[in-house]
Amino acid sequence: MAVSLQLELVTPERQLISREVTSVVVPGQDGDFGVLPGHAPFLSLVRAGVVTIDEDEHFAVTGGYAEAVPERVTLLVDLAEPGEGIDRGEAEENHRQAQEAFAALSPDDPDYENRKADLGFAKARLDASPKP
């Protein structure tokens, strides 16, 4: 059995990662799932959250798609940001502002889903940022 798999992390603007890894945890639509070498073929929607690579590298991502096959996992997401590049203080402030904007809306507001997505990515950035 293989000891690594190819990870492709791609946004519409560019390919962020294309390299061999030993494990990936992805925020799937129905919950987080892990991918190891030899994984059964699998497709999933990706929700806003944190992608964890080899247990110590984190990326904040928005929605998109994930495909896992035994030798590769491909993540196609709208936005992705490396956790190590996120300023924690800024992420905390952005999260607070997103919470306030979302809380001010009712579910029938036309901007409700957009503000919900903004809140999800703000939380993902906070979760992926370096801990103090």
PDB file of C-alpha atoms in Angstrom, residues 22-130:
ATOM      1  CA  THR A  22       0.342  11.438   4.005  1.00  0.00           C
ATOM      2  CA  SER A  23      -3.103  12.635   5.146  1.00  0.00           C
ATOM      3  CA  VAL A  24      -5.739  15.310   4.545  1.00  0.00           C
ATOM      4  CA  VAL A  25      -8.800  16.214   6.632  1.00  0.00           C
ATOM      5  CA  VAL A  26     -11.488  18.036   4.652  1.00  0.00           C
ATOM      6  CA  PRO A  27     -14.567  19.945   5.903  1.00  0.00           C
ATOM      7  CA  GLY A  28     -17.203  18.063   3.935  1.00  0.00           C
ATOM      8  CA  GLN A  29     -20.812  19.141   3.583  1.00  0.00           C
ATOM      9  CA  ASP A  30     -21.924  16.328   5.918  1.00  0.00           C
ATOM     10  CA  GLY A  31     -18.970  16.571   8.311  1.00  0.00           C
ATOM     11  CA  ASP A  32     -15.203  16.417   8.272  1.00  0.00           C
ATOM     12  CA  PHE A  33     -13.595  13.429   6.572  1.00  0.00           C
ATOM     13  CA  GLY A  34     -10.045  12.163   6.410  1.00  0.00           C
ATOM     14  CA  VAL A  35      -8.257  10.914   3.324  1.00  0.00           C
ATOM     15  CA  LEU A  36      -5.288   8.546   3.516  1.00  0.00           C
ATOM     16  CA  PRO A  37      -3.403   6.749   0.755  1.00  0.00           C
ATOM     17  CA  GLY A  38      -5.568   4.000  -0.740  1.00  0.00           C
ATOM     18  CA  HIS A  39      -8.852   5.793   0.057  1.00  0.00           C
ATOM     19  CA  ALA A  40     -11.915   4.474  -1.759  1.00  0.00           C
ATOM     20  CA  PRO A  41     -13.207   6.725  -4.561  1.00  0.00           C
ATOM     21  CA  PHE A  42     -15.338   9.460  -3.032  1.00  0.00           C
ATOM     22  CA  LEU A  43     -16.950  12.774  -4.056  1.00  0.00           C
ATOM     23  CA  SER A  44     -18.162  15.418  -1.613  1.00  0.00           C
ATOM     24  CA  LEU A  45     -19.206  19.023  -1.398  1.00  0.00           C
ATOM     25  CA  VAL A  46     -16.820  21.105   0.711  1.00  0.00           C
ATOM     26  CA  ARG A  47     -18.160  23.610   3.226  1.00  0.00           C
ATOM     27  CA  ALA A  48     -16.326  26.591   4.713  1.00  0.00           C
ATOM     28  CA  GLY A  49     -13.843  25.269   7.240  1.00  0.00           C
ATOM     29  CA  VAL A  50     -10.255  24.174   7.755  1.00  0.00           C
ATOM     30  CA  VAL A  51      -8.346  21.713   5.589  1.00  0.00           C
ATOM     31  CA  THR A  52      -5.650  20.007   7.666  1.00  0.00           C
ATOM     32  CA  ILE A  53      -2.661  18.523   5.862  1.00  0.00           C
ATOM     33  CA  ASP A  54      -0.384  16.005   7.588  1.00  0.00           C
ATOM     34  CA  GLU A  55      -1.860  17.092  10.954  1.00  0.00           C
ATOM     35  CA  ASP A  56       0.114  20.357  11.142  1.00  0.00           C
ATOM     36  CA  GLU A  57      -0.633  22.522   8.093  1.00  0.00           C
ATOM     37  CA  HIS A  58      -3.956  24.358   7.881  1.00  0.00           C
ATOM     38  CA  PHE A  59      -5.857  26.188   5.135  1.00  0.00           C
ATOM     39  CA  ALA A  60      -9.079  28.156   5.598  1.00  0.00           C
ATOM     40  CA  VAL A  61     -11.375  27.306   2.680  1.00  0.00           C
ATOM     41  CA  THR A  62     -14.819  28.194   1.409  1.00  0.00           C
ATOM     42  CA  GLY A  63     -17.203  25.891  -0.387  1.00  0.00           C
ATOM     43  CA  GLY A  64     -16.304  23.749  -3.323  1.00  0.00           C
ATOM     44  CA  TYR A  65     -15.796  20.122  -4.274  1.00  0.00           C
ATOM     45  CA  ALA A  66     -13.531  17.271  -3.178  1.00  0.00           C
ATOM     46  CA  GLU A  67     -12.632  14.133  -5.062  1.00  0.00           C
ATOM     47  CA  ALA A  68     -10.652  11.335  -3.436  1.00  0.00           C
ATOM     48  CA  VAL A  69      -9.249   8.326  -5.250  1.00  0.00           C
ATOM     49  CA  PRO A  70      -6.686   5.835  -3.912  1.00  0.00           C
ATOM     50  CA  GLU A  71      -3.664   7.833  -5.076  1.00  0.00           C
ATOM     51  CA  ARG A  72      -4.954  11.446  -5.068  1.00  0.00           C
ATOM     52  CA  VAL A  73      -7.261  13.971  -3.419  1.00  0.00           C
ATOM     53  CA  THR A  74      -8.338  17.056  -5.351  1.00  0.00           C
ATOM     54  CA  LEU A  75      -9.978  20.053  -3.687  1.00  0.00           C
ATOM     55  CA  LEU A  76     -11.603  22.669  -5.930  1.00  0.00           C
ATOM     56  CA  VAL A  77     -12.649  25.566  -3.689  1.00  0.00           C
ATOM     57  CA  ASP A  78     -13.732  29.156  -4.218  1.00  0.00           C
ATOM     58  CA  LEU A  79     -11.213  30.616  -1.738  1.00  0.00           C
ATOM     59  CA  ALA A  80      -8.301  29.184   0.254  1.00  0.00           C
ATOM     60  CA  GLU A  81      -5.875  30.891   2.582  1.00  0.00           C
ATOM     61  CA  PRO A  82      -2.873  29.337   4.367  1.00  0.00           C
ATOM     62  CA  GLY A  83      -3.327  29.451   8.129  1.00  0.00           C
ATOM     63  CA  GLU A  84       0.259  30.529   8.741  1.00  0.00           C
ATOM     64  CA  GLY A  85      -0.369  33.757   6.800  1.00  0.00           C
ATOM     65  CA  ILE A  86      -3.456  34.775   8.773  1.00  0.00           C
ATOM     66  CA  ASP A  87      -3.092  37.459  11.442  1.00  0.00           C
ATOM     67  CA  ARG A  88      -5.052  36.134  14.430  1.00  0.00           C
ATOM     68  CA  GLY A  89      -6.091  39.593  15.708  1.00  0.00           C
ATOM     69  CA  GLU A  90      -7.416  40.535  12.285  1.00  0.00           C
ATOM     70  CA  ALA A  91      -9.208  37.183  11.992  1.00  0.00           C
ATOM     71  CA  GLU A  92     -10.865  37.713  15.390  1.00  0.00           C
ATOM     72  CA  GLU A  93     -12.093  41.162  14.349  1.00  0.00           C
ATOM     73  CA  ASN A  94     -13.353  39.907  10.973  1.00  0.00           C
ATOM     74  CA  HIS A  95     -15.197  37.069  12.716  1.00  0.00           C
ATOM     75  CA  ARG A  96     -16.824  39.499  15.170  1.00  0.00           C
ATOM     76  CA  GLN A  97     -17.945  41.768  12.319  1.00  0.00           C
ATOM     77  CA  ALA A  98     -19.298  38.819  10.319  1.00  0.00           C
ATOM     78  CA  GLN A  99     -21.255  37.606  13.363  1.00  0.00           C
ATOM     79  CA  GLU A 100     -22.813  41.034  13.832  1.00  0.00           C
ATOM     80  CA  ALA A 101     -23.733  41.375  10.147  1.00  0.00           C
ATOM     81  CA  PHE A 102     -25.284  37.911  10.067  1.00  0.00           C
ATOM     82  CA  ALA A 103     -27.180  38.368  13.339  1.00  0.00           C
ATOM     83  CA  ALA A 104     -28.810  41.528  11.973  1.00  0.00           C
ATOM     84  CA  LEU A 105     -30.529  39.629   9.136  1.00  0.00           C
ATOM     85  CA  SER A 106     -33.643  37.501   9.026  1.00  0.00           C
ATOM     86  CA  PRO A 107     -33.676  34.235   7.033  1.00  0.00           C
ATOM     87  CA  ASP A 108     -35.899  35.786   4.363  1.00  0.00           C
ATOM     88  CA  ASP A 109     -33.445  38.647   3.712  1.00  0.00           C
ATOM     89  CA  PRO A 110     -31.981  38.421   0.180  1.00  0.00           C
ATOM     90  CA  ASP A 111     -28.459  38.842   1.599  1.00  0.00           C
ATOM     91  CA  TYR A 112     -28.873  36.105   4.255  1.00  0.00           C
ATOM     92  CA  GLU A 113     -26.996  33.331   2.408  1.00  0.00           C
ATOM     93  CA  ASN A 114     -24.133  35.638   1.445  1.00  0.00           C
ATOM     94  CA  ARG A 115     -23.667  36.814   5.042  1.00  0.00           C
ATOM     95  CA  LYS A 116     -23.876  33.188   6.234  1.00  0.00           C
ATOM     96  CA  ALA A 117     -21.080  32.264   3.805  1.00  0.00           C
ATOM     97  CA  ASP A 118     -19.013  35.254   4.975  1.00  0.00           C
ATOM     98  CA  LEU A 119     -19.442  34.117   8.581  1.00  0.00           C
ATOM     99  CA  GLY A 120     -18.380  30.578   7.681  1.00  0.00           C
ATOM    100  CA  PHE A 121     -15.170  31.755   6.025  1.00  0.00           C
ATOM    101  CA  ALA A 122     -14.444  34.218   8.866  1.00  0.00           C
ATOM    102  CA  LYS A 123     -14.721  31.320  11.346  1.00  0.00           C
ATOM    103  CA  ALA A 124     -12.533  29.125   9.135  1.00  0.00           C
ATOM    104  CA  ARG A 125      -9.846  31.855   9.013  1.00  0.00           C
ATOM    105  CA  LEU A 126      -9.958  32.200  12.794  1.00  0.00           C
ATOM    106  CA  ASP A 127      -9.727  28.414  13.275  1.00  0.00           C
ATOM    107  CA  ALA A 128      -6.837  28.094  10.796  1.00  0.00           C
ATOM    108  CA  SER A 129      -4.830  31.023  12.183  1.00  0.00           C
ATOM    109  CA  PRO A 130      -1.848  30.369  14.460  1.00  0.00           C
TER     110      PRO A 130
END
